[in-house]
mmCIF file of C-alpha atoms in Angstrom:
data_model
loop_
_atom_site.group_PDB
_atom_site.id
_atom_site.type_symbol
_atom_site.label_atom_id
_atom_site.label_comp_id
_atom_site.label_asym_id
_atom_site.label_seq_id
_atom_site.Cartn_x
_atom_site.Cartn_y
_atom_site.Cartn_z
ATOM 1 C CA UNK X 1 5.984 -11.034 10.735
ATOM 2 C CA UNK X 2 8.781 -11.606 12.750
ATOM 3 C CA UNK X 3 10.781 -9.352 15.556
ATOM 4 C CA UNK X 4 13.776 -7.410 13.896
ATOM 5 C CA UNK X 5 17.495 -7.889 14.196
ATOM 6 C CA UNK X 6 18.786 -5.108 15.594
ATOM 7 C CA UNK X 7 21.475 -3.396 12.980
ATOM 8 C CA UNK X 8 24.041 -1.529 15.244
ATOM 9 C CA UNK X 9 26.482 -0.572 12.538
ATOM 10 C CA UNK X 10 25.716 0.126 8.606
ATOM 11 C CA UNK X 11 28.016 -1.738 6.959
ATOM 12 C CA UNK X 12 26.528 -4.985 8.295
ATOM 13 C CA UNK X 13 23.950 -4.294 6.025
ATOM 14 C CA UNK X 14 26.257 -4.022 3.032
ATOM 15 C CA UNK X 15 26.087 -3.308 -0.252
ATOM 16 C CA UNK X 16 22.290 -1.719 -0.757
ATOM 17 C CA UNK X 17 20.223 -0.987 -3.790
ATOM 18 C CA UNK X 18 17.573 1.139 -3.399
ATOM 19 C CA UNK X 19 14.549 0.081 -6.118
ATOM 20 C CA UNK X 20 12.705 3.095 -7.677
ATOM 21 C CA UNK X 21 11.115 4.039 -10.419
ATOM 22 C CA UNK X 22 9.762 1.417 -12.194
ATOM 23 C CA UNK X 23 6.981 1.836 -15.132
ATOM 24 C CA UNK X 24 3.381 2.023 -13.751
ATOM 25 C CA UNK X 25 1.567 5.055 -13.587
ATOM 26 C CA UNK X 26 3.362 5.901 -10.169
ATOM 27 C CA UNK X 27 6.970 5.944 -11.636
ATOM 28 C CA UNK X 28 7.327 9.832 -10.722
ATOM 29 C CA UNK X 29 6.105 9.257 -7.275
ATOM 30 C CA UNK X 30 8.259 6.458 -6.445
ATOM 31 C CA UNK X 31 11.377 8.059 -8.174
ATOM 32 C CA UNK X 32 10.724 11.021 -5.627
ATOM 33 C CA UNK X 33 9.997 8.745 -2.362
ATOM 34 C CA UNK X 34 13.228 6.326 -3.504
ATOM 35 C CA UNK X 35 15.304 9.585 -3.565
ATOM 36 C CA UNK X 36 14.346 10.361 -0.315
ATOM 37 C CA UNK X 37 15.328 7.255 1.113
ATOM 38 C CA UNK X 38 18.694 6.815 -0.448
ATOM 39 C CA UNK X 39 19.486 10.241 0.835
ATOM 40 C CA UNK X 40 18.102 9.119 4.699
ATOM 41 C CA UNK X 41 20.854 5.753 4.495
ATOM 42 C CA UNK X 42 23.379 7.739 3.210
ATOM 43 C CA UNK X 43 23.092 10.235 5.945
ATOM 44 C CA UNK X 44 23.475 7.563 8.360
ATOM 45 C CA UNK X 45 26.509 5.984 6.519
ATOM 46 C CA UNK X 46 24.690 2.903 4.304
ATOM 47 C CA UNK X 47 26.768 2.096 0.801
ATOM 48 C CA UNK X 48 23.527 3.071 -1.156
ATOM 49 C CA UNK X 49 23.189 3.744 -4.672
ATOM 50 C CA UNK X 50 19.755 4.445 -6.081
ATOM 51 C CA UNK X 51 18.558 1.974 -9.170
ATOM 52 C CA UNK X 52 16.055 3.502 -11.727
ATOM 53 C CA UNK X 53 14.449 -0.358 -12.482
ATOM 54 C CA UNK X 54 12.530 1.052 -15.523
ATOM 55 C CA UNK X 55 10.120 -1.882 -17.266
ATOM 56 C CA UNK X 56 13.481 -3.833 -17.329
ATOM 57 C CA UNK X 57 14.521 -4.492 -13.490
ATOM 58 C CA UNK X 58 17.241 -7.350 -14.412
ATOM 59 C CA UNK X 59 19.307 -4.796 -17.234
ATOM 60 C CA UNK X 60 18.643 -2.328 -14.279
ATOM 61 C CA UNK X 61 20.845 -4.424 -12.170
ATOM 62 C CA UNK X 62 23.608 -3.925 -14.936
ATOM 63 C CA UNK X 63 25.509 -6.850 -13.041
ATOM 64 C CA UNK X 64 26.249 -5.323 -9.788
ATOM 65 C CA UNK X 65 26.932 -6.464 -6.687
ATOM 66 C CA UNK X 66 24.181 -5.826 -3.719
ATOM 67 C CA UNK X 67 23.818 -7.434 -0.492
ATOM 68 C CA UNK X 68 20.377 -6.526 -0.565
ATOM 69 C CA UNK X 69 17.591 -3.961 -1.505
ATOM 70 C CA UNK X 70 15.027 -1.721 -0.606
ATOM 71 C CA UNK X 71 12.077 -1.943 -2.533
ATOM 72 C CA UNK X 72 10.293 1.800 -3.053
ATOM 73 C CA UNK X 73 8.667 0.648 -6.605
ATOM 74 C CA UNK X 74 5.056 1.467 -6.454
ATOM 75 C CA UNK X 75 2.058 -0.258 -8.640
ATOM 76 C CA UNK X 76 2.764 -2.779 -11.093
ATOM 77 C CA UNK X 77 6.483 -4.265 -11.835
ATOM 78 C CA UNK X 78 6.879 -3.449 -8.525
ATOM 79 C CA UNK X 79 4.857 -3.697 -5.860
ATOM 80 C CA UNK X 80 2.974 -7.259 -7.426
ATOM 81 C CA UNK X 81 5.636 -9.724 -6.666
ATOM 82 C CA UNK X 82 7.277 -9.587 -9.887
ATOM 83 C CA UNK X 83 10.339 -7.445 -8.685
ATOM 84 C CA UNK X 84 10.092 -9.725 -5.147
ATOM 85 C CA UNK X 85 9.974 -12.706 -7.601
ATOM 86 C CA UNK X 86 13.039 -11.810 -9.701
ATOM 87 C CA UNK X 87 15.325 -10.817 -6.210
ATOM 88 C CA UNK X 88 14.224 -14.243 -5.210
ATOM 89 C CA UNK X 89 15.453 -16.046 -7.861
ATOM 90 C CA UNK X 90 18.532 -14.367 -7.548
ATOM 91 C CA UNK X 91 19.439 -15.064 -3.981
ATOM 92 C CA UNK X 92 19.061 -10.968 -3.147
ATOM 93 C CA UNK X 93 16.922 -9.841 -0.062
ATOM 94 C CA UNK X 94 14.612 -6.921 0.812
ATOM 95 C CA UNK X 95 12.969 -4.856 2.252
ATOM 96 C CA UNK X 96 8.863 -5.574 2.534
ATOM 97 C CA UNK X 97 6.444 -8.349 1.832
ATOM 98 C CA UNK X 98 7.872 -11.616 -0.485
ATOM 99 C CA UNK X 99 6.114 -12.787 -3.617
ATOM 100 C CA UNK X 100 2.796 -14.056 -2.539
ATOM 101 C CA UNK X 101 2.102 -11.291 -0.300
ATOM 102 C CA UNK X 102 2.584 -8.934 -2.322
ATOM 103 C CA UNK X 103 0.776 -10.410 -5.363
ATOM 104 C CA UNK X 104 -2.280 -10.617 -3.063
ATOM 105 C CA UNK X 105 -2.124 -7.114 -1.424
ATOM 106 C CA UNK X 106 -1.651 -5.475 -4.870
ATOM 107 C CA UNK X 107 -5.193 -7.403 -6.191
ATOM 108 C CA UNK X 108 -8.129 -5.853 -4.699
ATOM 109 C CA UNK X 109 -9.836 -8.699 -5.372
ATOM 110 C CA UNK X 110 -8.150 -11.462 -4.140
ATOM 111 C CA UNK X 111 -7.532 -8.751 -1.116
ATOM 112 C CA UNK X 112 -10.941 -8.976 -0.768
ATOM 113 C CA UNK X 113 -11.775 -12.286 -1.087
ATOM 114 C CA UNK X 114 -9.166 -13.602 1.595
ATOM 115 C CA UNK X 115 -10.609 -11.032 4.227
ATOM 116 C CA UNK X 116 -14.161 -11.870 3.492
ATOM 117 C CA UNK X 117 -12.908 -15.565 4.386
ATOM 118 C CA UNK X 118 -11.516 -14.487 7.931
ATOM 119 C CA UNK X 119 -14.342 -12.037 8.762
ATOM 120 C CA UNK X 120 -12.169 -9.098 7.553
ATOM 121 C CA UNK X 121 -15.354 -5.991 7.586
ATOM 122 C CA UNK X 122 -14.466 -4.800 3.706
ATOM 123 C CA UNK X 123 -16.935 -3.658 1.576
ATOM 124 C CA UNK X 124 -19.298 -5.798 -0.642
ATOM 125 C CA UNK X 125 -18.784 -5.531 -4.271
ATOM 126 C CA UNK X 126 -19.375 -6.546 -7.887
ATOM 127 C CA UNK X 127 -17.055 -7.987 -10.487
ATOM 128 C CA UNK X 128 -17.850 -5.953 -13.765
ATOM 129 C CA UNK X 129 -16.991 -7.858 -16.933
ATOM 130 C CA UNK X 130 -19.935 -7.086 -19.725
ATOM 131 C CA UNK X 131 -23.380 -5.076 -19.582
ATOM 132 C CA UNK X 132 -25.134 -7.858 -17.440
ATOM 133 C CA UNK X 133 -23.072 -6.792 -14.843
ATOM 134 C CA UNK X 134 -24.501 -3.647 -15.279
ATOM 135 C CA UNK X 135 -27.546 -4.698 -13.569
ATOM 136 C CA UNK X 136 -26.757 -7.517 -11.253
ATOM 137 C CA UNK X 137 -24.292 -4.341 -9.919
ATOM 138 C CA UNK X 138 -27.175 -1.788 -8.962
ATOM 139 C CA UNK X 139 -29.270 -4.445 -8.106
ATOM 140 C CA UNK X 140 -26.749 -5.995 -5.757
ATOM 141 C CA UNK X 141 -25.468 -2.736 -4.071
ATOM 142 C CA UNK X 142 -27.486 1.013 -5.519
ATOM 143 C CA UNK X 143 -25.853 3.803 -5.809
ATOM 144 C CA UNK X 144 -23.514 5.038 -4.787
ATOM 145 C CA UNK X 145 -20.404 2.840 -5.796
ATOM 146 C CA UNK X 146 -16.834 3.137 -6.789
ATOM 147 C CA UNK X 147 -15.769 1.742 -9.397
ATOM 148 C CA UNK X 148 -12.185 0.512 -9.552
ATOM 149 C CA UNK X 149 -9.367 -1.104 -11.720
ATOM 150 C CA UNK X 150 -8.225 -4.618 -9.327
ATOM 151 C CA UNK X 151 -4.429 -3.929 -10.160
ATOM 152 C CA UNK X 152 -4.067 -0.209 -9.360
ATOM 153 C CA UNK X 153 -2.298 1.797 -6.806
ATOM 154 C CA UNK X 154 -2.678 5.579 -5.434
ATOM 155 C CA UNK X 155 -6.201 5.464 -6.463
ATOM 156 C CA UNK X 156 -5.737 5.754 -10.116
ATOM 157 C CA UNK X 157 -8.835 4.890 -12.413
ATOM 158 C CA UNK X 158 -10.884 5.082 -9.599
ATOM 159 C CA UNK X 159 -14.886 7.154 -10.079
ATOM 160 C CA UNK X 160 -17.335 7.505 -8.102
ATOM 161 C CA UNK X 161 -20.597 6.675 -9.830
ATOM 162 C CA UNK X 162 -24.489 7.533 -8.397
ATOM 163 C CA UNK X 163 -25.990 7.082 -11.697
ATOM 164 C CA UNK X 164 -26.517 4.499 -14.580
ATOM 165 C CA UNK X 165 -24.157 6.774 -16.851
ATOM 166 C CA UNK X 166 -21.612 7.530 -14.311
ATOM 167 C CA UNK X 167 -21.613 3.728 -13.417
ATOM 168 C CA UNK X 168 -20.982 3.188 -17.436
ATOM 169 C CA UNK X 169 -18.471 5.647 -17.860
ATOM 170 C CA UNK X 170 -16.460 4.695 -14.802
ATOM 171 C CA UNK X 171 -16.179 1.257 -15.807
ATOM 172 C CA UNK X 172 -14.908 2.106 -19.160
ATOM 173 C CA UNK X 173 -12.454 4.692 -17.883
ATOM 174 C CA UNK X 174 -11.210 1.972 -14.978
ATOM 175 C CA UNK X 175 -10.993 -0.810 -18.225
ATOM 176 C CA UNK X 176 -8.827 1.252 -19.554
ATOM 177 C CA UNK X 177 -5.899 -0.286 -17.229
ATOM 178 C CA UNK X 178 -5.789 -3.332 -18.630
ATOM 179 C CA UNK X 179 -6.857 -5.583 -15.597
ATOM 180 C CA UNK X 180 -10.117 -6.680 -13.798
ATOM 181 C CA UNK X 181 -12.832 -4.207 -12.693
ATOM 182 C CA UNK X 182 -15.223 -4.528 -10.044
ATOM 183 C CA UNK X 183 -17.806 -1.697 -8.057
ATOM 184 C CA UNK X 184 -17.568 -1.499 -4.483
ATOM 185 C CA UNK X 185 -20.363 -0.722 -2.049
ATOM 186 C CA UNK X 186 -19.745 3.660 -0.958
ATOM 187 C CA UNK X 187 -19.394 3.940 2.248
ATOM 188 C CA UNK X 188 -20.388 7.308 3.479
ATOM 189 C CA UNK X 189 -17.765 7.637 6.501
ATOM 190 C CA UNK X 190 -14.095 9.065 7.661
ATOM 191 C CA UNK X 191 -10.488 7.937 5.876
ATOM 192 C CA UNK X 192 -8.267 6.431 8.250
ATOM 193 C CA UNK X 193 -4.853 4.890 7.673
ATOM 194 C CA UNK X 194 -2.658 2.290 9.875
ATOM 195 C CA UNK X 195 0.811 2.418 9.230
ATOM 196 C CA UNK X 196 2.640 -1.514 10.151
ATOM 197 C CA UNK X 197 5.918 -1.852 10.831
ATOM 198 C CA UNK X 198 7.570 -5.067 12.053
ATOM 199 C CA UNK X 199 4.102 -6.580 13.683
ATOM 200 C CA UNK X 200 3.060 -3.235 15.277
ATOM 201 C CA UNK X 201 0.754 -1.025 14.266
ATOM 202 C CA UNK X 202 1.699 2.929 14.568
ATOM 203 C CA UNK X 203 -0.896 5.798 15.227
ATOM 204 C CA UNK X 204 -3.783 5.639 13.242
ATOM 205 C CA UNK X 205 -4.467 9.181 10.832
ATOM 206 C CA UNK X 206 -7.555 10.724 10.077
ATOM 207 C CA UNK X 207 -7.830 11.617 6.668
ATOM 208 C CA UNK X 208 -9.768 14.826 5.250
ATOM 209 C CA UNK X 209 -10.377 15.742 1.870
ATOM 210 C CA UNK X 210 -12.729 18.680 0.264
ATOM 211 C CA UNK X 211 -12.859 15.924 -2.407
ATOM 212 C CA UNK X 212 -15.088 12.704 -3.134
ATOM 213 C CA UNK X 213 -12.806 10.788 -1.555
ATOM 214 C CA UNK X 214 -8.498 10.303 -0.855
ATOM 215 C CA UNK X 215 -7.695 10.120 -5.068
ATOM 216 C CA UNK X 216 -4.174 10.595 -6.484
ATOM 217 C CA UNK X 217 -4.781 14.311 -6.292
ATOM 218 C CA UNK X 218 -5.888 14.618 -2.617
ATOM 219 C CA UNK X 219 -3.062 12.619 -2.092
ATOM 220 C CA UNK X 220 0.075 13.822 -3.712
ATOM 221 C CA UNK X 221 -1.098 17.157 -5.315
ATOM 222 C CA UNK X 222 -3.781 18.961 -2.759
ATOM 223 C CA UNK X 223 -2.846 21.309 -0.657
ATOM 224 C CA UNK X 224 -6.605 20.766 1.219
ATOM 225 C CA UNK X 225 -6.158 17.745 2.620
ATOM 226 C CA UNK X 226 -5.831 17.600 6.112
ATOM 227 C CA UNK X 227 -4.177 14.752 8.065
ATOM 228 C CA UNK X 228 -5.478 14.150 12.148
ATOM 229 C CA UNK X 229 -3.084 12.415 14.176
ATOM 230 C CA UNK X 230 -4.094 11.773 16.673
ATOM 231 C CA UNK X 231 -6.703 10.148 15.121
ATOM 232 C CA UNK X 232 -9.688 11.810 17.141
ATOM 233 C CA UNK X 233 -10.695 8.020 17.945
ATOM 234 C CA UNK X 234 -10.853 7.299 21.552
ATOM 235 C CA UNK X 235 -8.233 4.921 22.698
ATOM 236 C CA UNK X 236 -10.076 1.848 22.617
ATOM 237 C CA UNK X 237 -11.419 2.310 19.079
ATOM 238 C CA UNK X 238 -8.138 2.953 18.064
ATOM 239 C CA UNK X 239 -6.655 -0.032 19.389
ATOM 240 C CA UNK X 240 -9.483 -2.134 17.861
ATOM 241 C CA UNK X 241 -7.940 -0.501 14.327
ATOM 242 C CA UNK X 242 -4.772 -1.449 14.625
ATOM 243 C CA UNK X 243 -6.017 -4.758 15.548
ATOM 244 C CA UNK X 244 -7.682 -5.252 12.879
ATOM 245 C CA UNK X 245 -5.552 -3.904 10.629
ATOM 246 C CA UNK X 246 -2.452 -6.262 11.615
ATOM 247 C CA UNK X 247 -5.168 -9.358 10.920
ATOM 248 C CA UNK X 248 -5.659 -7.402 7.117
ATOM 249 C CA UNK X 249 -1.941 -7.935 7.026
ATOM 250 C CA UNK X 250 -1.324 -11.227 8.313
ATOM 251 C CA UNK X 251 -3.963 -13.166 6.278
ATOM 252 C CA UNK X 252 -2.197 -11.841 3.486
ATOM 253 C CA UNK X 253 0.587 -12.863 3.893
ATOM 254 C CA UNK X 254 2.511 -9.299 4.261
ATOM 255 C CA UNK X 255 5.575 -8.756 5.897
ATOM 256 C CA UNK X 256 8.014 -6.262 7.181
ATOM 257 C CA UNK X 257 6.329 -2.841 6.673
ATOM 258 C CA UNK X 258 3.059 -1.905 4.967
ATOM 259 C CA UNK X 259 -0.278 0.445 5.621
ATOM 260 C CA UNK X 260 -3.421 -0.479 5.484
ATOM 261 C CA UNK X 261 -6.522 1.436 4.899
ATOM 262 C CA UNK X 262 -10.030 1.861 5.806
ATOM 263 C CA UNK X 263 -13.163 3.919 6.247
ATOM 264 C CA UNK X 264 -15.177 4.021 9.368
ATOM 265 C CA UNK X 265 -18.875 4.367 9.336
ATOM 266 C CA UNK X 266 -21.845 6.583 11.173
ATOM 267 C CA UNK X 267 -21.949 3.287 13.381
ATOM 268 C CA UNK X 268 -18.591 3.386 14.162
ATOM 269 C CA UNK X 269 -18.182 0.196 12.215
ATOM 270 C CA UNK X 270 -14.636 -0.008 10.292
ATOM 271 C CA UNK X 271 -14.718 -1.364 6.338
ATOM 272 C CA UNK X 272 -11.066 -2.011 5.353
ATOM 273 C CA UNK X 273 -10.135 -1.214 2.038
ATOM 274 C CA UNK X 274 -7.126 -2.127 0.799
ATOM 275 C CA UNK X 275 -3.346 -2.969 1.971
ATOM 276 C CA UNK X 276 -0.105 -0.968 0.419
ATOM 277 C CA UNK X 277 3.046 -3.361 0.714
ATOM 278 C CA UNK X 278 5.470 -0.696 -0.974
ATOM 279 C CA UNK X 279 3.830 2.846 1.013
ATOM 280 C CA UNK X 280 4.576 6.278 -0.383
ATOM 281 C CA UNK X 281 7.686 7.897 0.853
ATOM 282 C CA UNK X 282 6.756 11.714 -0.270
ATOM 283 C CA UNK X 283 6.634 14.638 1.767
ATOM 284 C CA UNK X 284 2.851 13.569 1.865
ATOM 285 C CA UNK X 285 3.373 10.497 2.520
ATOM 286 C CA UNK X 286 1.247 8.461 5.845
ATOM 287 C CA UNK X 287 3.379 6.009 7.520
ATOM 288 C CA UNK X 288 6.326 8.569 7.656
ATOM 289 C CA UNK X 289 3.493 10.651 9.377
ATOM 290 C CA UNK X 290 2.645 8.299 11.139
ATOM 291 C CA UNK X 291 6.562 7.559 12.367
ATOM 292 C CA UNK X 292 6.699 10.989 13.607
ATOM 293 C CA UNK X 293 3.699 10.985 15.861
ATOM 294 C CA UNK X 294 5.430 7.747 17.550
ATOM 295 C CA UNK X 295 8.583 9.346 17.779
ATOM 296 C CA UNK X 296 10.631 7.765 15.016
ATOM 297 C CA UNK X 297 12.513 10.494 12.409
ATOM 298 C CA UNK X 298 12.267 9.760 8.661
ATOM 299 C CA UNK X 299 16.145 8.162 9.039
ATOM 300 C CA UNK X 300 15.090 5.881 11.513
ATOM 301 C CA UNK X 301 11.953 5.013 9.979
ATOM 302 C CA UNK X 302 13.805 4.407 6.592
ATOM 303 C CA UNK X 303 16.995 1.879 8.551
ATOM 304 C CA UNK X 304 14.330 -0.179 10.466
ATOM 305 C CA UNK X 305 12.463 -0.846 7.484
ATOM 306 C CA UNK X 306 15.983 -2.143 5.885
ATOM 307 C CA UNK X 307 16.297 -3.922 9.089
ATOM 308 C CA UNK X 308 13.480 -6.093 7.693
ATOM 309 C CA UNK X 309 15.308 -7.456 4.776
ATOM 310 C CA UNK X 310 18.312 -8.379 7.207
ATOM 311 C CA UNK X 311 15.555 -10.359 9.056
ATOM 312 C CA UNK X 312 13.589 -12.259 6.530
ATOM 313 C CA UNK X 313 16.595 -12.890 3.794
ATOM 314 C CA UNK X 314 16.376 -16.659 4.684
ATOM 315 C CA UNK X 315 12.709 -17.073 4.576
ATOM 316 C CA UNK X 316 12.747 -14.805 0.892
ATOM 317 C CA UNK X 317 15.374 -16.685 -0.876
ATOM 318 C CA UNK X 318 15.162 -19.916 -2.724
#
């Protein structure tokens, strides 16, 4: 990541298309977040126009002109480097991570593997492709686990599973998405969230649900869930979380903006979960949140993040 170019005046960003919509299971979540932030750059004077990309992105673009875009498609299509792949290839930068960095981020697994390879804490887990795995799975980690699909977003397919049956049915429901599998060690701890913007890390939140653990519901439905910032870590523990958390991004190749998350143990130890290269921008959303609690309104969170793809639009073209 790379120090921003300052943007004084919004017509030197042009022409802007902001992305939303898409066709993975968080279409209605990003159509609300991508509404949100064409409102915030037209309230500060940006020639925005909102673009519905459906499960067609390049009849989406309907032959318009855009200087650029800013990317607020979640899950697959979007958020995978498929969208980043197509804007490549036509000459159009934006906001947020390029290609391989986002193909990385959105697999768990190859997440996973790349951290494990730089000393990344994350927890250990199990690949589950046939009944075998079954077995090798309990008898490489107990219970509990969670069971999740490798290519999903906002927590969707993902079980918790103490039991043989559990561990059976949560597979099958998390096969149901049409991508890899694998069970993940539970770690019986507190959510916390880093929010990453341009190289620096913003507050850290503390995340509280009544339920098993931050799912789609706790997260965009739930009117439980509590969010702590500041954090309740003291200052040095927090600063060894955003620490962290900027390596989770960097090996990754992630750019721009992005949040990563992680649960911290009895010990104190952290286990980094996963990183989000296209974060919610809902009412619930965390690194707006987290914005606010470093003194940064949801307009000025929303132009420095379009500052990005003013930045990077040499490096993202080819």
């Amino acid at each position: 990541m790379m120090g921003l170019r300052k943007i004084e005046e919004p017509a030197a960003f042009g022409n802007v298309g902001v992305l939303m919509g898409g066709a993975s299971g968080e279409r209605e979540i990003s159509l609300k977040g991508g509404n949100a932030v064409l409102s915030a750059l037209q309230s500060r004077d940006v020639n925005a126009v909102g673009v519905d990309v459906g499960d067609r992105p390049m009849e989406a673009l309907g032959g318009q002109h855009f200087d650029r875009m800013f990317i607020v498609v979640h899950g697959r299509g979007g958020e995978d480097g498929m969208l980043q792949g197509l804007l490549d290839s036509l000459k159009i930068p934006y906001t947020g991570s390029g290609l391989l960095g986002s193909a990385l981020a959105m697999d768990k697994l190859k997440t996973k593997l790349c951290w494990r390879g730089m000393e990344i804490p994350t927890p250990p887990w199990w690949v589950l492709k046939d009944d075998d795995d079954i077995g090798r799975c309990i008898e490489k980690l107990g219970f509990p686990v969670i069971v999740k699909p490798a290519l999903e977003g906002s927590s969707l397919g993902m079980s918790k599973a103490g039991t043989v049956d559990e561990l059976m049915d949560a597979w099958s429901q998390a096969s149901g998405f049409g991508c890899e599998v694998f069970a993940e060690a539970w770690i019986e701890g507190k959510e916390y969230t880093v929010g990453i913007l341009d190289d620096t890390a913003l507050p850290v939140i503390g995340l509280k649900t009544p339920r098993e653990f931050y799912d789609f519901e706790a997260k965009y439905c739930s009117t439980t869930t509590e969010y702590i910032c500041p954090c309740g870590l003291d200052r040095r523990a927090e600063q060894d979380v955003q620490t962290i958390a900027l390596r989770s991004a960097h090996v990754l190749g992630v750019e721009g903006w992005c949040r990563a998350d992680l649960l911290i143990d009895s010990s104190g130890k952290p286990w980094f979960i996963e990183v989000n290269t296209v974060p919610g921008m809902t009412d619930h959303s965390l690194v707006p949140m987290a914005a606010r609690a470093a003194g940064m309104d949801f307009e000025e969170l929303v132009w420095r993040i379009l500052e990005t793809s003013v930045e990077c639009e040499s490096s993202k073209t080819v």
